[in-house]
PDB file of C-alpha atoms and ligand atoms in Angstrom:
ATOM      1  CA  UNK A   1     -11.886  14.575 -31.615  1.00 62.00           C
ATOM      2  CA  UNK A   2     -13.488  16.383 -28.938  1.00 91.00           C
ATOM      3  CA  UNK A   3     -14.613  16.052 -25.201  1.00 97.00           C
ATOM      4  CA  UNK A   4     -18.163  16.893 -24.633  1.00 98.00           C
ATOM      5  CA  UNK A   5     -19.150  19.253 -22.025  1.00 98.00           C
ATOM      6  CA  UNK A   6     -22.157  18.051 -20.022  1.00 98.00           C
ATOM      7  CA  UNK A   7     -25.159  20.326 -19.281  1.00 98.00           C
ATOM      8  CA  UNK A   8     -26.876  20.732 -16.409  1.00 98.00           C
ATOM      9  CA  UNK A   9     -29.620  18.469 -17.810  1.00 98.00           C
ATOM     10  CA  UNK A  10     -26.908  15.803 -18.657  1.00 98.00           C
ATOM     11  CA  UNK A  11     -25.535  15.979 -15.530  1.00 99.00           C
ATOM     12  CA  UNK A  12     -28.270  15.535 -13.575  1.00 98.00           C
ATOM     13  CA  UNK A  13     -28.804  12.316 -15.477  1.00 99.00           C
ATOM     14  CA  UNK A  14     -25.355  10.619 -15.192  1.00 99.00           C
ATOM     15  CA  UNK A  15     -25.860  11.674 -10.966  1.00 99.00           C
ATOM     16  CA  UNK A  16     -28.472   9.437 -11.455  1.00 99.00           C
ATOM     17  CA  UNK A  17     -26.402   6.559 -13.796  1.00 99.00           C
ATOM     18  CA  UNK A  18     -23.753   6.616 -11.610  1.00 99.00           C
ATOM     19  CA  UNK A  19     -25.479   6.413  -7.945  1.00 99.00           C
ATOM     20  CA  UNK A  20     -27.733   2.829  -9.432  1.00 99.00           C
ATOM     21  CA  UNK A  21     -24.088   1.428 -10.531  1.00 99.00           C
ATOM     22  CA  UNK A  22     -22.584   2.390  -7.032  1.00 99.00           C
ATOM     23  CA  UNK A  23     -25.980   0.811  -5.803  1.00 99.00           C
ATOM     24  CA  UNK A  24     -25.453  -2.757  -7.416  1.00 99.00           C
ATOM     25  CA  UNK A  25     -22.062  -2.760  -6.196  1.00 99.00           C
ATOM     26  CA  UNK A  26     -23.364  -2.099  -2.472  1.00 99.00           C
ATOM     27  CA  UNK A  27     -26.194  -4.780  -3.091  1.00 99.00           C
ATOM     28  CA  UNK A  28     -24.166  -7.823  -4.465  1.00 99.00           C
ATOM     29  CA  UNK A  29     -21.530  -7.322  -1.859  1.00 98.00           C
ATOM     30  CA  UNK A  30     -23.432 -10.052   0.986  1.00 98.00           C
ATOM     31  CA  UNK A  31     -23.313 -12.542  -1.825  1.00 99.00           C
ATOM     32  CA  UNK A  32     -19.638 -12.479  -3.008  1.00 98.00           C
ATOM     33  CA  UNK A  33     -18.761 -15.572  -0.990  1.00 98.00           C
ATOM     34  CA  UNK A  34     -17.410 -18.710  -1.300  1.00 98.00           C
ATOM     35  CA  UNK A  35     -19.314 -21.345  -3.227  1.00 98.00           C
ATOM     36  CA  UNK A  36     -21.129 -18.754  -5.597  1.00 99.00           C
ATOM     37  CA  UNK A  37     -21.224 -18.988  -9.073  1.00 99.00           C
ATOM     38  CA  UNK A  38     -20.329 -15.868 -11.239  1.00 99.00           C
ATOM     39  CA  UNK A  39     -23.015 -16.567 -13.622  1.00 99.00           C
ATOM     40  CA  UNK A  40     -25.479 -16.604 -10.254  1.00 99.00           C
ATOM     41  CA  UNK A  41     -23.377 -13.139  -9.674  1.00 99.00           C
ATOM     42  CA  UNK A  42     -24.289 -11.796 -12.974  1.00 99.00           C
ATOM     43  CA  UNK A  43     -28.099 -13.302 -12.620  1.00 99.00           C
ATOM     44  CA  UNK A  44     -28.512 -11.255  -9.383  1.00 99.00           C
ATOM     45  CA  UNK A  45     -27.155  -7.927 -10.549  1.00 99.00           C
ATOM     46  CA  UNK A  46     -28.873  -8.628 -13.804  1.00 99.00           C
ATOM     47  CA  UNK A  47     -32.614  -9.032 -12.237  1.00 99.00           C
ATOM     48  CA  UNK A  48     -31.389  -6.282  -9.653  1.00 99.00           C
ATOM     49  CA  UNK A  49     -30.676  -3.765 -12.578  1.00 99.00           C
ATOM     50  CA  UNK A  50     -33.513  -4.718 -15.191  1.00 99.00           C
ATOM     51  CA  UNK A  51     -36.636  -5.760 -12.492  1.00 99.00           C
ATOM     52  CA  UNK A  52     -35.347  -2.845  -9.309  1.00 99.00           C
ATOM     53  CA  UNK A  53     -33.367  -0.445 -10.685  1.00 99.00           C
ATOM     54  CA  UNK A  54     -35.444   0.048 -14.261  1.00 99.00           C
ATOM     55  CA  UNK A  55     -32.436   0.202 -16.230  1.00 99.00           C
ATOM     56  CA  UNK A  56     -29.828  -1.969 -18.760  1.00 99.00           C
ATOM     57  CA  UNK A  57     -26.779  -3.849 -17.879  1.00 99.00           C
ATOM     58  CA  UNK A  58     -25.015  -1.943 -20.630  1.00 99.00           C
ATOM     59  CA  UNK A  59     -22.156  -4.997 -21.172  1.00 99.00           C
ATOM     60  CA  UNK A  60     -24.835  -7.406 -22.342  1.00 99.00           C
ATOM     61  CA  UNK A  61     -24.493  -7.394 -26.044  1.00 98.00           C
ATOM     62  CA  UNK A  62     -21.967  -4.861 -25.988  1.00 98.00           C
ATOM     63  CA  UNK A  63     -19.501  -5.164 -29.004  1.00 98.00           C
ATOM     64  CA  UNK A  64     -20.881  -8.960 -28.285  1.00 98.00           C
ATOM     65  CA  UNK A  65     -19.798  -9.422 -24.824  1.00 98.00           C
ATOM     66  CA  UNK A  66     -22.562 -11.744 -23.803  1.00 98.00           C
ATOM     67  CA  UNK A  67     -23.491 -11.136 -20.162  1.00 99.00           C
ATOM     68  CA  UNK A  68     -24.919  -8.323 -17.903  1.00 99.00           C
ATOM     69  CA  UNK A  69     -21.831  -8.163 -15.762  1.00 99.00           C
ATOM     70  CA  UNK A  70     -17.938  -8.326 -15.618  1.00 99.00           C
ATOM     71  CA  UNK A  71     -16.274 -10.729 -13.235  1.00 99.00           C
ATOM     72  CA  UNK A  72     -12.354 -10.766 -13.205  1.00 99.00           C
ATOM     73  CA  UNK A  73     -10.615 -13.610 -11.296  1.00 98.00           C
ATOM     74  CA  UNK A  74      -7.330 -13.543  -9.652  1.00 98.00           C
ATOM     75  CA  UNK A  75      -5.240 -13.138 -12.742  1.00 98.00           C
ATOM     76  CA  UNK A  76      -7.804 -11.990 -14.937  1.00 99.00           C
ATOM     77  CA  UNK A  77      -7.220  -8.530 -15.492  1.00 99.00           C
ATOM     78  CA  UNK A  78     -10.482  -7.026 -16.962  1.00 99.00           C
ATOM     79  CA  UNK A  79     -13.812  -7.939 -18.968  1.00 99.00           C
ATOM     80  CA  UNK A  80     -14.140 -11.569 -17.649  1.00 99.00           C
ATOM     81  CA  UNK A  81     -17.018 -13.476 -18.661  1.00 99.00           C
ATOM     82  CA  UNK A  82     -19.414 -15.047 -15.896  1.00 99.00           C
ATOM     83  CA  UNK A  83     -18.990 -18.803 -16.160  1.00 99.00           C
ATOM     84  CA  UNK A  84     -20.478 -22.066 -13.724  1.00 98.00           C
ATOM     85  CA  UNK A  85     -17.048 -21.864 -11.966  1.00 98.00           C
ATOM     86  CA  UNK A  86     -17.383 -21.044  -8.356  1.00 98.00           C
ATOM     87  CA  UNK A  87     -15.525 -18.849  -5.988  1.00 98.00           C
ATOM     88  CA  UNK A  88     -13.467 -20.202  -3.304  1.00 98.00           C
ATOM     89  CA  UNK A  89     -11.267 -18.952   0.103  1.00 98.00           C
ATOM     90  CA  UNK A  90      -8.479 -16.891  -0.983  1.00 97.00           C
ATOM     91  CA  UNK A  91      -9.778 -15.747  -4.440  1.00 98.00           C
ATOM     92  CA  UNK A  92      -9.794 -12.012  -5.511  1.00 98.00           C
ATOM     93  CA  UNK A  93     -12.409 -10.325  -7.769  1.00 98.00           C
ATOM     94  CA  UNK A  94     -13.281  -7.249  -9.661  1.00 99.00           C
ATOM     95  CA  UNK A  95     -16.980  -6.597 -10.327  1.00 99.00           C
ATOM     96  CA  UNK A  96     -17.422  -4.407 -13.151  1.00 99.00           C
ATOM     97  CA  UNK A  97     -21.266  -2.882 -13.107  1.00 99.00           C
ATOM     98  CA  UNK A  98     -22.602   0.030 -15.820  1.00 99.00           C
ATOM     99  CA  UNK A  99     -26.042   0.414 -16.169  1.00 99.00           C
ATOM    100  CA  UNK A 100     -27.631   2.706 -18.614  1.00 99.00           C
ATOM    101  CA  UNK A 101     -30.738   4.783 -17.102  1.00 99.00           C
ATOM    102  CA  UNK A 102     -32.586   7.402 -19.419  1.00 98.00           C
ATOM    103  CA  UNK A 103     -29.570   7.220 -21.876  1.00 98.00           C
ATOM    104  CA  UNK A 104     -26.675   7.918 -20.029  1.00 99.00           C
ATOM    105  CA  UNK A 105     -23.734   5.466 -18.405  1.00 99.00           C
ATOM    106  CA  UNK A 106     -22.791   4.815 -15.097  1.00 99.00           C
ATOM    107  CA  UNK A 107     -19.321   2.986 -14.536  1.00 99.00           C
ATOM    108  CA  UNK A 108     -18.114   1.665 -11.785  1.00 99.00           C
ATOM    109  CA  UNK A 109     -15.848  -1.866 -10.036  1.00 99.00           C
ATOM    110  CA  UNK A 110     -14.149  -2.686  -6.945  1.00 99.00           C
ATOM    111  CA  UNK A 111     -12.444  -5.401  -5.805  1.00 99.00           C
ATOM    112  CA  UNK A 112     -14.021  -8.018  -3.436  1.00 98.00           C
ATOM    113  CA  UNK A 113     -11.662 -10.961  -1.612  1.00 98.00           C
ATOM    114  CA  UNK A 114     -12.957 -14.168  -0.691  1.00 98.00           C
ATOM    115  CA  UNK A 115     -12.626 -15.470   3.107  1.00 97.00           C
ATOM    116  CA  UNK A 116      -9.892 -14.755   5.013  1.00 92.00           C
ATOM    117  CA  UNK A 117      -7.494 -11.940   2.990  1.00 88.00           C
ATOM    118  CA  UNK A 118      -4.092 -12.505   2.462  1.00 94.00           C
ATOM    119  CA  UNK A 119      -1.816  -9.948   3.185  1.00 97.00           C
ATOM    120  CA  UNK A 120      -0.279 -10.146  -0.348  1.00 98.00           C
ATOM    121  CA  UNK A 121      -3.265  -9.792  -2.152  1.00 98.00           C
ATOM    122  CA  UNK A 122      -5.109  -7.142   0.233  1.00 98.00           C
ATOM    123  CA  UNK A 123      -2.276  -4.989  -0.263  1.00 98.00           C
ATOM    124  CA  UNK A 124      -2.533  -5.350  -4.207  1.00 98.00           C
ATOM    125  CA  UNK A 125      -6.090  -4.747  -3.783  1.00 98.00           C
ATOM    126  CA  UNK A 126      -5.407  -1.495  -1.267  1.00 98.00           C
ATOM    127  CA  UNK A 127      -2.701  -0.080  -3.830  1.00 98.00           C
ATOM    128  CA  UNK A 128      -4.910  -0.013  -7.038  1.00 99.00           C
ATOM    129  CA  UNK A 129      -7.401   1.772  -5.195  1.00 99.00           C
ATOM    130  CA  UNK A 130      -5.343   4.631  -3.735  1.00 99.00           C
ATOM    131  CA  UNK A 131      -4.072   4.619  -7.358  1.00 99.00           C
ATOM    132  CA  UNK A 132      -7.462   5.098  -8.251  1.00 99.00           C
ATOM    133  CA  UNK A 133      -8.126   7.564  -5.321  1.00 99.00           C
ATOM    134  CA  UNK A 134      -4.551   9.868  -6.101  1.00 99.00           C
ATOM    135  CA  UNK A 135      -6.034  10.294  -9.561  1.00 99.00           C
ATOM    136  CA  UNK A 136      -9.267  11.556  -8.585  1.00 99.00           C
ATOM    137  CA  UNK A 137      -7.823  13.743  -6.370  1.00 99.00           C
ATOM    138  CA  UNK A 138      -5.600  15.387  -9.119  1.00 99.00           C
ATOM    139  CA  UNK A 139      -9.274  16.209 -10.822  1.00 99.00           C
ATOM    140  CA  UNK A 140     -10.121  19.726 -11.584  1.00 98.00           C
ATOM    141  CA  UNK A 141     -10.314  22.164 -13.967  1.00 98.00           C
ATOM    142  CA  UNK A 142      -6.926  23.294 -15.544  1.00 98.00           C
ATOM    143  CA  UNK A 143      -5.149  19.781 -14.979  1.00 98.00           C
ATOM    144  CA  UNK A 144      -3.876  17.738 -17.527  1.00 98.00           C
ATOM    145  CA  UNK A 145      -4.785  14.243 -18.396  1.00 98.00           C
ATOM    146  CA  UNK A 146      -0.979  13.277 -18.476  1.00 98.00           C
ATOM    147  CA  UNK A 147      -0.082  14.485 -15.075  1.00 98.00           C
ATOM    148  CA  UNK A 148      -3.095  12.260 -13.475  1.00 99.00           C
ATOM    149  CA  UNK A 149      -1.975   9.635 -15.291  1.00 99.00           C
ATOM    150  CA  UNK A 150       1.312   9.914 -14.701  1.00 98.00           C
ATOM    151  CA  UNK A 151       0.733  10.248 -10.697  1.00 99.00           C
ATOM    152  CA  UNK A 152      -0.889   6.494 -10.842  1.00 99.00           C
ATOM    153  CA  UNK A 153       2.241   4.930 -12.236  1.00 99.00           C
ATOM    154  CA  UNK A 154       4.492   6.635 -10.163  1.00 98.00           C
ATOM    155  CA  UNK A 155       2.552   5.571  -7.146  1.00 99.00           C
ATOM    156  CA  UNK A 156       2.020   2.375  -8.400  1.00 99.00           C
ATOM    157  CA  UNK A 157       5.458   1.182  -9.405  1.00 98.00           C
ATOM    158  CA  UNK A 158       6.868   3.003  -6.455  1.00 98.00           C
ATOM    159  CA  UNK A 159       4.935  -0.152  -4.250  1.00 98.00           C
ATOM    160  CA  UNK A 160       6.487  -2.329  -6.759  1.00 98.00           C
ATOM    161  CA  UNK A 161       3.574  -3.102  -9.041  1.00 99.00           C
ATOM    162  CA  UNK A 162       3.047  -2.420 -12.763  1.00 99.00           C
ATOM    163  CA  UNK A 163       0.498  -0.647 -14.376  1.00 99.00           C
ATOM    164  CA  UNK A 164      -1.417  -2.113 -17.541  1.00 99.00           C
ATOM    165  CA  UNK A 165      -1.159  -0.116 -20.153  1.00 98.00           C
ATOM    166  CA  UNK A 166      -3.413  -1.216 -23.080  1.00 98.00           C
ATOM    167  CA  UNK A 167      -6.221  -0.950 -21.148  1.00 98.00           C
ATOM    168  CA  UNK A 168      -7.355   2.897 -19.755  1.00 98.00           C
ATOM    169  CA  UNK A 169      -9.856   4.919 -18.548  1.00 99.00           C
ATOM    170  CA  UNK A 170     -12.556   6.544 -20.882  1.00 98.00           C
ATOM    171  CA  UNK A 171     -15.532   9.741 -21.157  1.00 98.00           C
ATOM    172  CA  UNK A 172     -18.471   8.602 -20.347  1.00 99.00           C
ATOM    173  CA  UNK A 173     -22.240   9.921 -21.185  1.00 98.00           C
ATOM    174  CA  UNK A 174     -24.756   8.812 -23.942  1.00 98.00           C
ATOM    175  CA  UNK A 175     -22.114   6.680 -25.292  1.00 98.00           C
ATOM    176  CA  UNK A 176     -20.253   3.920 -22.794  1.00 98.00           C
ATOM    177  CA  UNK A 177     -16.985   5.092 -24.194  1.00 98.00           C
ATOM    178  CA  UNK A 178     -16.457   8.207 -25.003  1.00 98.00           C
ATOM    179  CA  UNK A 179     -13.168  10.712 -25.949  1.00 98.00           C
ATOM    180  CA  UNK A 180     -10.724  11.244 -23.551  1.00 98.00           C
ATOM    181  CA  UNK A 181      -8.923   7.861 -23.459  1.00 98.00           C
ATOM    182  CA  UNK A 182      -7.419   8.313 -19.204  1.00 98.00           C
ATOM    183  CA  UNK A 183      -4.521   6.325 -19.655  1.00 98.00           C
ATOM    184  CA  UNK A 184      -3.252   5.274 -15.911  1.00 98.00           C
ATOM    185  CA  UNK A 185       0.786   6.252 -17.439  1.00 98.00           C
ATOM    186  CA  UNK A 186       2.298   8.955 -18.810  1.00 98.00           C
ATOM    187  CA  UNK A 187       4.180  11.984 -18.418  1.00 98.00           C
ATOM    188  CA  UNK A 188       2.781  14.733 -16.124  1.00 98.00           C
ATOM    189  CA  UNK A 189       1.896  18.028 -18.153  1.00 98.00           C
ATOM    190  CA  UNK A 190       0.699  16.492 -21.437  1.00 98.00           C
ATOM    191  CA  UNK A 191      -2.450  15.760 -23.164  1.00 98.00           C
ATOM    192  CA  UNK A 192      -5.655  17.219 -22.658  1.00 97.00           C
ATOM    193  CA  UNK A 193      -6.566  19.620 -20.451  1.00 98.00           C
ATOM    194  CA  UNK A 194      -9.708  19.182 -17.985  1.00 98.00           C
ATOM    195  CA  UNK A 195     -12.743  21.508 -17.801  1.00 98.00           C
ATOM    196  CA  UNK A 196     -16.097  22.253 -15.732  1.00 98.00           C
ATOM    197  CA  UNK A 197     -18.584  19.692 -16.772  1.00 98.00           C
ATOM    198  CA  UNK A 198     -16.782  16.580 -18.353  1.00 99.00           C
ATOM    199  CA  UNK A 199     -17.268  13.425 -17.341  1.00 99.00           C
ATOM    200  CA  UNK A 200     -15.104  10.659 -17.667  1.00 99.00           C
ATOM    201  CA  UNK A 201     -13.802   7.146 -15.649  1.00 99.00           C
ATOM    202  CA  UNK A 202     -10.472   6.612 -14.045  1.00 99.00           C
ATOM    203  CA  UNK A 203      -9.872   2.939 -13.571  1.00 99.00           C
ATOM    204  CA  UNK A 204      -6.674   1.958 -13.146  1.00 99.00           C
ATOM    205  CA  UNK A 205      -5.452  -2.127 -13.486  1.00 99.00           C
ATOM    206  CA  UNK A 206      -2.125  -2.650 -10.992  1.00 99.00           C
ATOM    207  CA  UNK A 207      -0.748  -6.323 -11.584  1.00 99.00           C
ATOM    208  CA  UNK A 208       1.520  -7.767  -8.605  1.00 98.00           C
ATOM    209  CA  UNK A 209       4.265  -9.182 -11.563  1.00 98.00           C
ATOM    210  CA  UNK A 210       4.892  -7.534 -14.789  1.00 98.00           C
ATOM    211  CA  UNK A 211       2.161  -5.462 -16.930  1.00 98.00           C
ATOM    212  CA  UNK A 212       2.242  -7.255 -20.002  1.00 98.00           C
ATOM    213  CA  UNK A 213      -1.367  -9.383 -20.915  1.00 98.00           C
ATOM    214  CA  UNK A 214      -2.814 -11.105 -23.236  1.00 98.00           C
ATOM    215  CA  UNK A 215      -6.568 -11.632 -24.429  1.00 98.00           C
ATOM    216  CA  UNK A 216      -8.289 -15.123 -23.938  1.00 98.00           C
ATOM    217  CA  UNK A 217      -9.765 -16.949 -27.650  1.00 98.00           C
ATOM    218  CA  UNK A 218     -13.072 -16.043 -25.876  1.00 98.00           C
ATOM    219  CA  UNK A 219     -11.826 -13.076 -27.128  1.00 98.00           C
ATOM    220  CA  UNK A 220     -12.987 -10.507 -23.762  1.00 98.00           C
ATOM    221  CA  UNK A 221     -11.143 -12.070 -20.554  1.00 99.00           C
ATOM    222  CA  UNK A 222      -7.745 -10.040 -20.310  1.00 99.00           C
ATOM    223  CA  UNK A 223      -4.797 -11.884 -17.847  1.00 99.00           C
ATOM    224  CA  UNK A 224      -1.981 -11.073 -16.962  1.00 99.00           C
ATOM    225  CA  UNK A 225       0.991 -12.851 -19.191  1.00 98.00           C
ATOM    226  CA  UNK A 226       2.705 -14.069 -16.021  1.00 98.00           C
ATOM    227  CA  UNK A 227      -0.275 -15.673 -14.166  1.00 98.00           C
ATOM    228  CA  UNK A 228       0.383 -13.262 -11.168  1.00 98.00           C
ATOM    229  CA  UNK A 229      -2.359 -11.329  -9.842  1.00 98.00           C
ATOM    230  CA  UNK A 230      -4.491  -8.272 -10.884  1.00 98.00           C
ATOM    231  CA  UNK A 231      -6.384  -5.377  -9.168  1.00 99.00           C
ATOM    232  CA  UNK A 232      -8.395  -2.613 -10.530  1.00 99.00           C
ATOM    233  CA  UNK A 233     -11.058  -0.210  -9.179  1.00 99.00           C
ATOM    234  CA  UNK A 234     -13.329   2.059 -11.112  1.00 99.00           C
ATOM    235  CA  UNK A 235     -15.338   5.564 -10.587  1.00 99.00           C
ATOM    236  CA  UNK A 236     -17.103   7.449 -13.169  1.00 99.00           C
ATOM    237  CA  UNK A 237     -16.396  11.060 -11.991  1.00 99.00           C
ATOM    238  CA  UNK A 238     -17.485  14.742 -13.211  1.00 99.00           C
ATOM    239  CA  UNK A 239     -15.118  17.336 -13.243  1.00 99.00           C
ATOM    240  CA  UNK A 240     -17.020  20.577 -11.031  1.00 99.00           C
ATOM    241  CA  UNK A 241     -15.890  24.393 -11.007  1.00 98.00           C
ATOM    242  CA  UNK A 242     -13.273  23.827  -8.397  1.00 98.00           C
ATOM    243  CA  UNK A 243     -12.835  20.235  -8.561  1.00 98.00           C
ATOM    244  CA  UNK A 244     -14.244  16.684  -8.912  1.00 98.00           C
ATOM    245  CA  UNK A 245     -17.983  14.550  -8.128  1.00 98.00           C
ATOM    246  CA  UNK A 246     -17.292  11.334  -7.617  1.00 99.00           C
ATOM    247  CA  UNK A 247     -20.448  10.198  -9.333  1.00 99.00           C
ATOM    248  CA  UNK A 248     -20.341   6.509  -8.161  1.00 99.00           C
ATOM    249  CA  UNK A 249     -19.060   6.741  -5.080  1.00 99.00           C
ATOM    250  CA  UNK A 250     -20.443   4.241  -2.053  1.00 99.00           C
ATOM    251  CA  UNK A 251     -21.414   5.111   1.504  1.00 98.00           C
ATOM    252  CA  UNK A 252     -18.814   2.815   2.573  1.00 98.00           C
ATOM    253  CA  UNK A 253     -15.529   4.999   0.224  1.00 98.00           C
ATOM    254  CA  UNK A 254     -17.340   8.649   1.865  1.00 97.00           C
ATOM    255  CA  UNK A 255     -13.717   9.307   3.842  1.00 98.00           C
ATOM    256  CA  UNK A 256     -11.995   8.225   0.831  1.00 98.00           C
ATOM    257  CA  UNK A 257      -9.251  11.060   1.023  1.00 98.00           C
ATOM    258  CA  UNK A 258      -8.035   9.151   4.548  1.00 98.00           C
ATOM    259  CA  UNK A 259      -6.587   6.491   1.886  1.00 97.00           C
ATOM    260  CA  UNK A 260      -4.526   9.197   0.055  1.00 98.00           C
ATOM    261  CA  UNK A 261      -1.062   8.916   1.180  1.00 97.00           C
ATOM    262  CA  UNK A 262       0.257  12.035   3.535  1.00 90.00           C
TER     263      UNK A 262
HETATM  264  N1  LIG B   1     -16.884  -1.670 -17.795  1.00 54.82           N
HETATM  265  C1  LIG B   1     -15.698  -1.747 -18.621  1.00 54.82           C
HETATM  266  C2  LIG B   1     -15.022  -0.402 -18.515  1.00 54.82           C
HETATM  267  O1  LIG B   1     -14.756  -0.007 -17.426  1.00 54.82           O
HETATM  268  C3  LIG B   1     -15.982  -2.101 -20.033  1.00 54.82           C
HETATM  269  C4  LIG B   1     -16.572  -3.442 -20.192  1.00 54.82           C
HETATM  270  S1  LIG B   1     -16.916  -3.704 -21.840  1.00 54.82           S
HETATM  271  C5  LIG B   1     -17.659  -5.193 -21.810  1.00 54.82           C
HETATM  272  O2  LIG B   1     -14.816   0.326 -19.422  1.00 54.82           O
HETATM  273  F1  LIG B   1     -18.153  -5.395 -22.962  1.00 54.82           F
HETATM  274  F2  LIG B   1     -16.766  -6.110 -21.457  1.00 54.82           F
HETATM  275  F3  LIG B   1     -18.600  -5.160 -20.910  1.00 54.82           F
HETATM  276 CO1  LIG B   2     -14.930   2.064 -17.611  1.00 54.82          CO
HETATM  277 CO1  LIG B   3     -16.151  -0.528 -15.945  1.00 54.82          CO
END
């Protein structure tokens, strides 16, 4: 029941974890189109991670998930399953990469929209990651897990969203989920309370109708209950002496404080 405490040594290795995650993200972005398969989506990052990158698609085989990648689709909350289907104008997913490189975990999704975005669903899209962005703000030593967690929902609700709860955030090192659970809920002031050198992921799911889900008989895809539509976005993030790395963060997020709201 503890929360591990990086070394230098361990740090320098999930700097390295998270910045090849970030880099699939940036490198399957030109081929998120219409018409595209997301079993050619998990091929790609697949080759990308093994044959470029040197590492391991840590989903594949995980718990028995059975590809590289996860691909959620418009109401699919989390851990969809590449299939033959293709993507068309107007759809919305989340592209969930970790790759494991010399042992340790980098975890990381965003949210891509297909064609032309509609205003409904870019502003979904825009609120879960400011949710996601509020949080890591909050990160530094001294702060409690409860309080961060607590800030997303208030945020979130407060646009008139919901906030899944049986799904959260998680530590993250030689194991793909460690202690703390990050739950994206909760009451400010409670739980545990951060230090210098852990590492763990905030990723909070925002649906655009209520928070309730349910779990596909393939057993991984997660939708929502009412069909309506789900965002999340993912960092894996170390907590420094006077605040937070985000350890997966893109070129294209580097003014990502401009998205916190004044
Ligand atoms: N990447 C997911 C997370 O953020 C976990 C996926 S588990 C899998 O924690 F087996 F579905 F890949
Ligand atoms: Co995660
Ligand atoms: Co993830």
């Amino acid at each position: 029941m503890t929360v591990q405490i990086k070394s230098a040594d361990q740090i320098e290795k999930m700097r390295i974890a998270g910045k090849l995650a970030a880099d699939v993200l940036d490198m399957i972005k030109p081929h998120v189109i219409a018409g595209i398969t997301t079993d050619e989506l998990d091929k790609i990052c697949h080759e990308f991670i093994v044959d470029e990158q040197k590492a391991i698609p840590a989903p594949l085989n995980y718990h028995g998930f059975p590809k590289s990648i996860c691909t959620s689709v418009n109401h699919q909350v989390c851990h969809g399953i590449p299939s033959n289907k293709k993507l068309k104008k107007g759809d919305v997913i989340n592209i969930d990469i970790t790759v494991i490189k010399d042992g340790f975990h980098g975890d990381t999704s965003k949210m891509f929209l297909i064609g032309k975005p509609n205003v409904a669903t870019l502003r979904l899209s825009d609120v879960a990651q400011t949710a996601l962005y509020i949080g890591i703000n909050m990160v530094k030593p001294g702060v409690k897990l409860g309080s961060i967690g607590h800030a997303i929902q208030t945020y979130s609700e407060a646009q008139h969203y919901s906030v899944v709860r049986e799904y959260c955030g998680h530590g993250i090192g030689e194991q793909f989920h460690e202690e703390p659970q990050v739950l994206h809920y909760g009451k400010a002031d409670t739980g545990i309370t951060l230090k210098e050198g852990m590492c763990f992921t905030i990723e909070p799911m925002v649906n655009q109708g209520k928070r309730h889900i349910k779990v596909l008989p393939d057993k991984w895809t997660v939708i929502t209950k009412d069909h309506k539509l789900s965002a999340q976005w993912e960092h894996t993030l170390l907590v420094t002496a006077d605040g937070v790395d985000i350890l997966t963060l893109r070129d294209e997020e580097k003014d990502w404080r401009d998205k916190l709201p004044s």
